[in-house]
Amino acid sequence: MMAAGAFLGGATSRLLPASIPFRFFGAAVAYHLLAWLALLAGAQWFPRFEAGLGWPLAALHLVTLGVLVMTAIGASLQLLPVATRQAVRSTRWPAAIWWLYTPGVAAVALGMGAVLPWLMAVGAAAVVLALLAYAALLAGNLRGARGMPGVVVHGWAAWVCLLVVLATALALALFWLGVPLLDRATALALHVAFAAYGFMGLLALGLSYILVPMFALSAAPDERLAIASCGLAVAALALAALAAFGVAPQALRVFVIAVAGAAVALHLWQMREALRKGMRRELGRSFTLVRVGWTMLACSLVAALGVVLDAPLGGLVTLFGLLLIVGWLLTFLLGILQRILPFLASMHLARGSKRPPTPSSLSAERPLVVHFSCHLAAVAGLALAVVAESPPIAALAAGVGALGAAAFGVFFVTLQRRMRASARPRQTAAPPVA
Amino acid sequence: MMQIRSAAVEYPADPGAGAGTTSPCAAPGTASGDLRSPPGKRWRDADGEHIDVRGLAPPGPLVAIVRLIESVADATPVIVHHDRDPVLLYPELAERGWVAETIAGEAGEVRLKLQKG
């Protein structure tokens, strides 16, 4: 007999080497801290920030590209082969993508913050190339998927959105270089909708159909409802694209928000059922963050409606962006990440081990407690800064957010150290009996 | 700390019980998410409690196996009949103090013996 996980080349090859997903997660953790620091640097402009080069835009892209997309790449390349029963296609390409993408994000953010369009363009080129390579890998994983049609449909929809995001990002970068490829307002409207609700949003919703039942220990949600939710979201995005090109913009956008609301309601109902019927009821702080993220997703649609109807509230566009990017996507992702990192670490350490360390023994609770309080306080502080149009409150909130991000970094470093400590005795011990 | 809701185990009628051989998997997981009738065919044999989770989509096998080991009160081993290496299962086993070993199975089958460590 041999230890589980060590015996089937074909089966264990559904796992990437641990260093690959964890390098994406590690970079995301570092960019998370840098994002809050960039926001601190641009706090005076934050309360009424809508667009334009500067540190608030750099902070936004450190979150979107540096944290959200970085994590999405690592998580999707690792989880899709496991969930859809197929072998990992390549280990070199994911590593190459990381080496191209990570400095590219840094160049984009520095170019935006320091107002250096040439640096931003160089970084954008690297990011676009890396994401095209990622899109090819993702397409391969989705084509080879067996089962889980709800997840796969979300993956394909996110894949199409990624292409729209890359095209509009190119148009926006060229605009800053004096080469208008597309009307800037149109490109911006498409970029925001297809990046946040499209690519990242659909990936988050799709991977939730794997992750939430897995953590709650409940049966997989109904595939037909998952596909219906995805269909509504795709319809909303398609209509939003029409509105961005000037087709009945206000009326169509109100309808888009209604359709998106139906998609979100259907998804959240399935998640609620998965949690309600799961064997594991107590999911701790991580799922408090997930629930806050879901609430912020719904709130972002309400804010979007306010923006479309020109509601008389100063800073509503900024508030919408805050609810969407930080409130929904970042909060949700950090909740999932703090739960999945120890789980993935234990899963990798189970290779060739009869008795892998438990996820809880690899985790670090105290830094997560600090992060939890700081993150929620920072999001609330930023919302207050927008409403009160107060740069000092924005600076204070960014400082608290940076403290929380540093605590999350301590959690990640502790996890890495415990992983290495757990792996060391097994490397020196005799190999399992074959 | 994680809290696991205790669950009564229901054994579906199994014409192959006691035969000591694996059987095709029962109906796939309940699409409604109802766990009162957990998926996976189960039977008892001389070498322990058996569960066949072949053909179930994730996280069906994980849920069915965890539900079964949660119900095992003594040191009875659990034999899992699977169609793939259940990589998602090992962290959950570790949290519960269970260990997994592969044992010989049919062609194309991954058979695991789970025991309390």
Coordinates of C-alpha atoms in Angstrom, one line a residue:
Chain A
M1 CA 0.0 0.0 0.0
M2 CA 1.1 3.5 -0.5
A3 CA 0.1 6.9 0.8
A4 CA -2.9 8.5 -0.9
G5 CA -2.1 11.0 -3.5
A6 CA 1.2 9.6 -4.4
F7 CA 0.1 6.8 -6.7
L8 CA -1.7 8.0 -9.7
G9 CA 0.4 10.1 -12.1
G10 CA -2.7 10.9 -14.1
A11 CA -4.8 11.8 -11.0
T12 CA -2.2 13.8 -9.1
S13 CA -1.3 15.7 -12.2
R14 CA -4.6 17.5 -11.7
L15 CA -2.6 19.5 -9.2
L16 CA -0.1 22.1 -10.3
P17 CA 3.1 22.1 -8.3
A18 CA 2.3 24.2 -5.2
S19 CA 4.9 26.8 -6.1
I20 CA 2.8 27.9 -9.1
P21 CA -0.6 28.8 -7.5
F22 CA 1.2 30.1 -4.4
R23 CA 3.4 32.5 -6.3
F24 CA 0.2 34.1 -7.7
F25 CA -1.4 34.2 -4.3
G26 CA 1.9 35.6 -2.8
A27 CA 2.0 38.4 -5.4
A28 CA -1.7 39.2 -4.7
V29 CA -0.9 39.5 -1.0
A30 CA 1.9 41.9 -1.7
Y31 CA -0.1 44.0 -4.2
H32 CA -2.9 44.1 -1.7
L33 CA -0.6 46.0 0.7
L34 CA 0.7 48.2 -2.1
A35 CA -2.8 49.1 -3.2
W36 CA -3.7 50.5 0.3
L37 CA -0.4 52.4 0.3
A38 CA -1.1 53.9 -3.1
L39 CA -4.6 54.9 -1.9
L40 CA -2.9 56.6 1.1
A41 CA -0.7 58.5 -1.3
G42 CA -3.7 59.6 -3.3
A43 CA -6.2 60.1 -0.4
Q44 CA -6.7 63.8 -1.1
W45 CA -8.2 63.0 -4.5
F46 CA -10.1 59.8 -3.5
P47 CA -13.4 61.2 -2.3
R48 CA -14.4 62.6 -5.7
F49 CA -12.2 60.3 -7.9
E50 CA -13.9 59.1 -11.1
A51 CA -11.1 58.7 -13.6
G52 CA -7.7 60.1 -14.7
L53 CA -4.1 59.2 -14.0
G54 CA -2.8 59.5 -10.4
W55 CA -2.5 57.4 -7.3
P56 CA -6.2 56.6 -6.9
L57 CA -6.2 55.0 -10.3
A58 CA -3.0 53.2 -9.4
A59 CA -4.6 51.9 -6.3
L60 CA -7.6 50.8 -8.2
H61 CA -5.5 48.8 -10.7
L62 CA -3.3 47.4 -7.9
V63 CA -6.5 45.9 -6.5
T64 CA -8.0 44.8 -9.8
L65 CA -5.0 43.6 -11.7
G66 CA -2.7 43.0 -8.7
V67 CA -5.0 41.3 -6.3
L68 CA -8.2 40.2 -8.0
V69 CA -6.9 39.0 -11.4
M70 CA -3.7 37.7 -9.9
T71 CA -5.7 35.5 -7.5
A72 CA -8.1 34.5 -10.2
I73 CA -5.3 33.2 -12.4
G74 CA -3.8 31.1 -9.6
A75 CA -7.1 29.8 -8.4
S76 CA -8.7 29.0 -11.8
L77 CA -5.6 27.3 -13.1
Q78 CA -5.5 25.1 -10.0
L79 CA -9.2 24.5 -9.3
L80 CA -10.6 24.0 -12.8
P81 CA -8.5 20.9 -13.6
V82 CA -9.4 19.4 -10.1
A83 CA -13.1 20.1 -10.4
T84 CA -13.5 19.2 -14.0
R85 CA -11.5 16.0 -13.9
Q86 CA -8.6 16.7 -16.3
A87 CA -4.9 16.8 -16.1
V88 CA -2.9 20.0 -15.8
R89 CA -1.9 21.0 -19.3
S90 CA 1.2 22.9 -18.6
T91 CA 3.4 24.0 -15.7
R92 CA 5.8 26.2 -17.7
W93 CA 3.1 28.5 -19.2
P94 CA 1.6 29.4 -15.8
A95 CA 5.1 30.2 -14.5
A96 CA 5.9 32.2 -17.6
I97 CA 2.7 34.1 -17.2
W98 CA 3.6 35.0 -13.6
W99 CA 7.0 36.4 -14.7
L100 CA 5.4 38.5 -17.4
Y101 CA 2.3 39.6 -15.5
T102 CA 3.7 40.5 -12.1
P103 CA 6.2 43.2 -13.2
G104 CA 3.7 44.3 -15.8
V105 CA 1.2 45.1 -13.1
A106 CA 3.9 47.0 -11.2
A107 CA 4.7 49.1 -14.3
V108 CA 1.1 49.9 -15.0
A109 CA 0.5 51.0 -11.4
L110 CA 3.7 53.1 -11.2
G111 CA 2.9 54.6 -14.6
M112 CA -0.5 55.6 -13.5
G113 CA 0.6 56.9 -10.0
A114 CA 3.6 58.8 -11.2
V115 CA 1.8 59.9 -14.4
L116 CA 4.2 58.3 -16.8
P117 CA 2.1 57.2 -19.8
W118 CA 5.0 55.4 -21.5
L119 CA 5.7 53.2 -18.4
M120 CA 2.0 52.5 -18.1
A121 CA 1.9 51.5 -21.8
V122 CA 4.9 49.2 -21.4
G123 CA 3.3 47.6 -18.4
A124 CA 0.0 47.3 -20.2
A125 CA 1.6 45.5 -23.1
A126 CA 3.1 43.0 -20.7
V127 CA -0.2 42.6 -18.8
V128 CA -2.1 42.1 -22.1
L129 CA 0.3 39.5 -23.4
A130 CA 0.2 37.6 -20.1
L131 CA -3.6 37.7 -20.0
L132 CA -3.8 36.5 -23.6
A133 CA -1.6 33.5 -22.6
Y134 CA -3.8 33.0 -19.6
A135 CA -6.9 33.1 -21.8
A136 CA -5.4 30.4 -24.0
L137 CA -4.8 28.2 -20.9
L138 CA -8.2 28.9 -19.5
A139 CA -9.8 28.0 -22.8
G140 CA -7.9 24.7 -22.8
N141 CA -9.1 23.9 -19.3
L142 CA -12.7 24.8 -20.3
R143 CA -12.6 22.8 -23.5
G144 CA -11.4 19.7 -21.7
A145 CA -13.8 20.0 -18.8
R146 CA -15.9 17.0 -17.8
G147 CA -19.0 17.8 -15.8
M148 CA -19.9 20.9 -13.9
P149 CA -21.6 22.7 -16.8
G150 CA -22.6 25.6 -14.6
V151 CA -19.0 26.3 -13.7
V152 CA -17.9 25.8 -17.3
V153 CA -20.5 28.2 -18.7
H154 CA -19.4 30.9 -16.2
G155 CA -15.8 30.2 -17.3
W156 CA -16.6 30.7 -20.9
A157 CA -18.6 33.9 -20.2
A158 CA -15.7 35.2 -18.1
W159 CA -13.3 34.3 -21.0
V160 CA -15.3 36.4 -23.5
C161 CA -15.4 39.3 -21.1
L162 CA -11.7 39.1 -20.6
L163 CA -11.2 39.7 -24.3
V164 CA -13.5 42.7 -24.2
V165 CA -11.5 44.0 -21.1
L166 CA -8.2 43.6 -22.9
A167 CA -9.5 45.4 -26.1
T168 CA -10.9 48.3 -24.0
A169 CA -7.8 48.5 -21.9
L170 CA -5.7 48.8 -25.0
A171 CA -8.1 51.6 -26.2
L172 CA -7.8 53.5 -22.9
A173 CA -4.0 53.1 -22.8
L174 CA -3.7 54.4 -26.4
F175 CA -5.9 57.3 -25.5
W176 CA -3.3 58.4 -22.9
L177 CA -0.7 58.1 -25.6
G178 CA -2.7 60.4 -27.9
V179 CA -4.0 57.7 -30.2
P180 CA -7.8 57.5 -29.7
L181 CA -9.0 54.1 -30.9
L182 CA -12.4 54.3 -29.4
D183 CA -14.5 57.0 -27.8
R184 CA -13.1 57.2 -24.2
A185 CA -16.5 57.2 -22.4
T186 CA -17.6 54.2 -24.4
A187 CA -14.3 52.4 -23.7
L188 CA -14.4 53.2 -20.0
A189 CA -18.1 52.1 -19.7
L190 CA -17.3 48.8 -21.4
H191 CA -14.0 48.4 -19.4
V192 CA -15.7 48.8 -16.0
A193 CA -18.7 46.6 -16.7
F194 CA -16.8 43.8 -18.4
A195 CA -13.9 43.8 -16.0
A196 CA -15.7 44.0 -12.7
Y197 CA -19.1 42.4 -13.4
G198 CA -17.9 40.4 -16.4
F199 CA -14.5 38.8 -16.1
M200 CA -13.9 39.0 -12.4
G201 CA -17.6 38.8 -11.3
L202 CA -18.4 35.8 -13.5
L203 CA -15.3 34.0 -12.4
A204 CA -16.1 34.7 -8.7
L205 CA -19.7 33.5 -9.2
G206 CA -18.6 30.4 -11.2
L207 CA -15.9 29.3 -8.9
S208 CA -18.4 29.8 -6.0
Y209 CA -20.3 26.8 -7.3
I210 CA -17.3 24.7 -6.5
L211 CA -15.9 26.5 -3.4
V212 CA -19.0 27.3 -1.3
P213 CA -20.5 23.8 -1.4
M214 CA -17.0 22.4 -0.8
F215 CA -16.4 24.5 2.3
A216 CA -20.0 24.1 3.6
L217 CA -20.0 20.4 2.8
S218 CA -23.2 20.5 0.9
A219 CA -24.4 19.0 -2.4
A220 CA -23.6 20.9 -5.6
P221 CA -26.2 23.5 -6.5
D222 CA -28.7 22.8 -9.3
E223 CA -26.8 23.2 -12.6
R224 CA -29.8 24.5 -14.4
L225 CA -30.2 27.4 -12.0
A226 CA -26.5 28.1 -12.2
I227 CA -26.7 28.3 -16.0
A228 CA -29.8 30.4 -15.8
S229 CA -28.1 32.9 -13.4
C230 CA -25.1 33.0 -15.8
G231 CA -27.4 33.6 -18.8
L232 CA -29.1 36.5 -17.1
A233 CA -25.7 38.0 -16.2
V234 CA -24.5 37.6 -19.8
A235 CA -27.7 39.2 -21.1
A236 CA -27.2 42.2 -18.8
L237 CA -23.6 42.6 -20.0
A238 CA -24.6 42.4 -23.6
L239 CA -27.3 45.1 -23.1
A240 CA -24.8 47.2 -21.1
A241 CA -22.5 47.1 -24.1
L242 CA -25.3 48.4 -26.3
A243 CA -25.9 51.2 -23.8
A244 CA -22.2 52.0 -23.8
F245 CA -22.4 52.5 -27.6
G246 CA -25.3 55.0 -27.1
V247 CA -28.4 52.8 -27.7
A248 CA -31.0 54.3 -25.4
P249 CA -28.4 54.6 -22.6
Q250 CA -30.5 55.6 -19.6
A251 CA -33.6 53.4 -20.2
L252 CA -31.4 50.4 -21.3
R253 CA -29.1 50.8 -18.3
V254 CA -32.1 50.7 -15.9
F255 CA -33.2 47.5 -17.6
V256 CA -29.6 46.1 -17.4
I257 CA -29.6 46.7 -13.6
A258 CA -32.9 44.9 -13.3
V259 CA -31.6 41.9 -15.3
A260 CA -28.3 41.9 -13.4
G261 CA -30.3 42.1 -10.1
A262 CA -32.2 38.9 -11.1
A263 CA -28.9 37.1 -11.9
V264 CA -27.4 38.1 -8.6
A265 CA -30.6 37.2 -6.7
L266 CA -30.7 33.7 -8.3
H267 CA -27.0 33.1 -7.5
L268 CA -27.3 34.3 -3.9
W269 CA -30.3 32.2 -3.4
Q270 CA -28.3 29.1 -4.5
M271 CA -25.4 30.1 -2.2
R272 CA -27.8 30.6 0.7
E273 CA -29.3 27.1 0.1
A274 CA -25.8 25.6 -0.1
L275 CA -24.9 27.1 3.2
R276 CA -28.2 26.3 4.8
K277 CA -28.1 22.6 3.9
G278 CA -24.4 22.1 4.4
M279 CA -23.0 19.8 7.1
R280 CA -20.6 22.6 8.3
R281 CA -22.6 25.4 9.7
E282 CA -19.9 27.5 11.4
L283 CA -17.7 28.9 8.7
G284 CA -16.1 31.6 10.8
R285 CA -14.8 35.1 9.9
S286 CA -13.9 34.1 6.4
F287 CA -17.6 33.6 5.5
T288 CA -18.6 36.7 7.3
L289 CA -16.4 38.5 4.8
V290 CA -18.0 36.5 2.0
R291 CA -21.5 37.4 3.2
V292 CA -20.4 41.1 3.4
G293 CA -19.1 40.8 -0.1
W294 CA -22.4 39.4 -1.4
T295 CA -24.3 42.2 0.3
M296 CA -22.0 44.8 -1.3
L297 CA -22.6 43.2 -4.7
A298 CA -26.3 43.9 -4.3
C299 CA -25.5 47.4 -2.9
S300 CA -23.3 48.1 -6.0
L301 CA -26.3 47.5 -8.2
V302 CA -28.4 50.0 -6.1
A303 CA -25.5 52.5 -6.4
A304 CA -25.4 51.9 -10.2
L305 CA -29.1 52.7 -10.4
G306 CA -28.4 56.0 -8.5
V307 CA -25.6 56.8 -11.0
V308 CA -27.9 56.0 -14.0
L309 CA -30.7 58.2 -12.6
D310 CA -28.4 61.0 -11.6
A311 CA -29.3 60.8 -8.0
P312 CA -28.4 64.0 -6.1
L313 CA -25.6 62.6 -4.0
G314 CA -22.1 63.8 -4.3
G315 CA -19.4 61.2 -5.1
L316 CA -21.9 58.6 -6.1
V317 CA -19.7 57.3 -8.9
T318 CA -16.8 56.9 -6.5
L319 CA -19.1 55.2 -4.0
F320 CA -20.3 52.8 -6.8
G321 CA -16.7 51.9 -7.6
L322 CA -15.9 51.4 -3.9
L323 CA -18.9 49.1 -3.4
L324 CA -18.1 47.1 -6.5
I325 CA -14.4 46.7 -6.4
V326 CA -13.5 46.9 -2.7
G327 CA -16.9 46.1 -1.1
W328 CA -17.9 43.1 -3.3
L329 CA -14.9 41.7 -5.2
L330 CA -12.0 42.4 -2.7
T331 CA -14.0 41.5 0.4
F332 CA -15.3 38.3 -1.1
L333 CA -11.9 37.3 -2.4
L334 CA -10.1 37.9 0.9
G335 CA -12.8 35.8 2.7
I336 CA -12.3 32.9 0.2
L337 CA -8.6 33.3 0.1
Q338 CA -8.0 33.0 3.9
R339 CA -10.0 29.7 3.8
I340 CA -8.7 28.2 0.7
L341 CA -4.9 28.9 1.2
P342 CA -4.6 26.5 4.2
F343 CA -6.8 24.0 2.4
L344 CA -4.7 24.1 -0.8
A345 CA -1.5 23.9 1.3
S346 CA -2.8 20.8 3.1
M347 CA -3.9 19.3 -0.2
H348 CA -0.5 19.8 -1.7
L349 CA 1.3 18.4 1.4
A350 CA -0.9 15.3 1.2
R351 CA 1.0 14.3 -1.9
G352 CA 3.1 11.4 -0.8
S353 CA 2.1 11.8 2.8
K354 CA 0.0 9.4 4.8
R355 CA -0.7 12.1 7.4
P356 CA -0.7 15.6 5.9
P357 CA -0.9 18.6 8.3
T358 CA -4.4 19.9 8.9
P359 CA -5.5 23.2 7.3
S360 CA -6.1 24.7 10.7
S361 CA -2.6 23.8 11.8
L362 CA -1.2 25.7 8.8
S363 CA -3.3 28.8 9.3
A364 CA -2.6 31.7 11.6
E365 CA -5.6 33.1 13.5
R366 CA -4.4 36.3 15.1
P367 CA -3.3 38.1 11.9
L368 CA -6.7 37.2 10.4
V369 CA -8.5 38.7 13.3
V370 CA -6.6 41.9 12.8
H371 CA -7.2 41.8 9.1
F372 CA -10.9 41.2 9.5
S373 CA -11.4 44.3 11.7
C374 CA -9.1 46.5 9.7
H375 CA -10.6 45.6 6.4
L376 CA -14.2 46.2 7.4
A377 CA -13.2 49.5 9.2
A378 CA -11.3 50.6 6.1
V379 CA -14.2 50.0 3.7
A380 CA -16.6 51.8 6.0
G381 CA -14.1 54.6 6.4
L382 CA -13.7 55.0 2.7
A383 CA -17.5 55.1 2.2
L384 CA -17.7 57.8 4.9
A385 CA -14.9 59.7 3.3
V386 CA -16.8 59.8 0.0
V387 CA -20.1 60.9 1.6
A388 CA -18.4 63.5 3.8
E389 CA -15.9 64.5 1.0
S390 CA -13.1 64.2 3.5
P391 CA -9.5 63.4 2.4
P392 CA -8.3 63.0 6.0
I393 CA -10.9 60.3 6.6
A394 CA -9.8 58.7 3.3
A395 CA -6.2 58.8 4.5
L396 CA -7.1 57.3 7.9
A397 CA -9.1 54.5 6.2
A398 CA -6.3 53.7 3.8
G399 CA -3.9 53.5 6.7
V400 CA -6.2 51.1 8.5
G401 CA -6.6 49.1 5.3
A402 CA -2.8 48.9 4.9
L403 CA -2.5 47.6 8.5
G404 CA -5.1 45.0 7.7
A405 CA -3.2 44.1 4.5
A406 CA 0.0 43.8 6.4
A407 CA -1.7 41.4 8.8
F408 CA -2.9 39.4 5.9
G409 CA 0.7 39.3 4.7
V410 CA 1.8 37.9 8.1
F411 CA -0.9 35.2 7.7
F412 CA 0.5 34.3 4.3
V413 CA 4.1 34.2 5.4
T414 CA 3.2 32.1 8.4
L415 CA 1.4 29.7 6.2
Q416 CA 4.4 29.4 3.9
R417 CA 6.8 28.8 6.8
R418 CA 4.5 26.1 8.2
M419 CA 4.2 24.5 4.7
R420 CA 8.0 24.4 4.4
A421 CA 8.4 23.0 7.9
S422 CA 5.8 20.3 7.2
A423 CA 7.4 19.4 3.9
R424 CA 11.0 19.2 5.3
P425 CA 10.6 16.0 7.4
R426 CA 8.9 14.2 4.5
Q427 CA 11.7 15.1 2.1
T428 CA 14.3 13.6 4.4
A429 CA 12.2 10.6 5.4
A430 CA 12.1 7.4 3.4
P431 CA 9.7 7.6 0.4
P432 CA 6.4 5.8 0.8
V433 CA 6.3 2.1 0.1
A434 CA 5.3 1.6 -3.6
Chain B
M1 CA -13.6 25.6 15.6
M2 CA -15.6 23.9 12.9
Q3 CA -18.9 22.4 14.0
I4 CA -20.2 19.4 12.1
R5 CA -23.9 18.7 12.3
S6 CA -24.4 15.2 13.3
A7 CA -26.2 13.2 10.6
A8 CA -28.1 9.9 10.7
V9 CA -26.8 7.5 8.1
E10 CA -29.2 5.9 5.7
Y11 CA -28.2 2.8 3.9
P12 CA -30.0 2.4 0.5
A13 CA -31.0 -1.1 -0.5
D14 CA -28.0 -2.7 -2.0
P15 CA -28.4 -6.0 -4.0
G16 CA -24.6 -6.4 -4.0
A17 CA -24.2 -6.1 -0.3
G18 CA -21.8 -8.7 1.1
A19 CA -20.5 -9.6 -2.3
G20 CA -17.3 -7.8 -1.6
T21 CA -17.3 -6.3 -5.1
T22 CA -17.8 -2.8 -6.3
S23 CA -21.0 -1.9 -8.0
P24 CA -21.9 0.9 -10.5
C25 CA -22.6 4.1 -8.8
A26 CA -26.1 5.0 -7.7
A27 CA -27.9 8.0 -9.1
P28 CA -25.8 11.1 -9.2
G29 CA -26.1 13.7 -6.4
T30 CA -29.4 15.3 -5.7
A31 CA -29.6 18.4 -7.8
S32 CA -31.8 20.1 -5.3
G33 CA -29.0 20.1 -2.8
D34 CA -31.0 18.0 -0.4
L35 CA -28.6 15.9 1.8
R36 CA -31.2 13.8 3.6
S37 CA -30.5 11.0 1.1
P38 CA -26.7 11.4 0.5
P39 CA -25.4 10.3 -2.9
G40 CA -23.1 7.3 -3.3
K41 CA -23.8 3.6 -3.0
R42 CA -23.0 2.2 0.4
W43 CA -22.7 -1.3 1.9
R44 CA -20.9 -3.1 4.7
D45 CA -18.4 -5.9 4.0
A46 CA -15.9 -7.9 6.1
D47 CA -13.2 -5.3 5.5
G48 CA -15.3 -2.3 6.5
E49 CA -17.9 0.2 5.3
H50 CA -17.9 0.7 1.5
I51 CA -18.9 3.7 -0.4
D52 CA -18.9 4.0 -4.2
V53 CA -18.8 7.6 -5.3
R54 CA -17.9 7.1 -9.0
G55 CA -19.6 9.4 -11.4
L56 CA -20.4 12.1 -8.8
A57 CA -19.5 15.7 -9.6
P58 CA -17.5 17.6 -7.0
P59 CA -18.1 18.1 -4.2
G60 CA -20.5 15.1 -4.1
P61 CA -17.9 12.5 -3.3
L62 CA -16.3 14.7 -0.6
V63 CA -19.7 15.3 1.1
A64 CA -20.7 11.7 0.9
I65 CA -17.4 10.4 2.3
V66 CA -17.2 13.0 5.0
R67 CA -20.8 12.2 6.0
L68 CA -20.0 8.5 6.2
I69 CA -16.8 8.9 8.3
E70 CA -18.7 11.3 10.6
S71 CA -21.1 8.4 11.2
V72 CA -18.5 5.8 12.0
A73 CA -18.4 5.5 15.8
D74 CA -15.8 2.8 16.1
A75 CA -12.5 1.9 14.3
T76 CA -14.3 0.4 11.3
P77 CA -12.3 1.2 8.1
V78 CA -14.1 2.9 5.2
I79 CA -13.4 1.7 1.7
V80 CA -13.9 4.3 -1.0
H81 CA -14.5 3.4 -4.6
H82 CA -13.6 6.4 -6.7
D83 CA -12.9 7.2 -10.3
R84 CA -10.1 9.7 -9.5
D85 CA -7.7 10.7 -6.8
P86 CA -9.9 12.7 -4.4
V87 CA -7.5 15.5 -3.7
L88 CA -10.1 17.7 -2.1
L89 CA -10.8 15.0 0.5
Y90 CA -7.4 14.8 2.2
P91 CA -7.5 18.1 4.1
E92 CA -11.0 17.1 5.4
L93 CA -9.6 13.7 6.5
A94 CA -6.7 15.3 8.2
E95 CA -8.9 17.7 10.2
R96 CA -10.8 14.6 11.5
G97 CA -7.8 12.5 12.3
W98 CA -8.3 10.0 9.5
V99 CA -5.7 8.7 7.1
A100 CA -6.0 7.3 3.6
E101 CA -4.2 4.5 1.8
T102 CA -4.6 3.2 -1.7
I103 CA -5.4 -0.4 -2.1
A104 CA -5.9 -2.6 -5.1
G105 CA -9.0 -2.0 -7.1
E106 CA -10.6 -2.7 -10.4
A107 CA -9.1 -1.3 -13.6
G108 CA -9.8 2.5 -13.9
E109 CA -10.8 2.6 -10.2
V110 CA -9.1 4.4 -7.4
R111 CA -9.8 2.5 -4.2
L112 CA -8.9 4.0 -0.9
K113 CA -8.9 2.6 2.6
L114 CA -9.7 5.3 5.2
Q115 CA -8.9 4.7 8.9
K116 CA -8.9 6.7 12.0
G117 CA -5.3 7.6 12.6

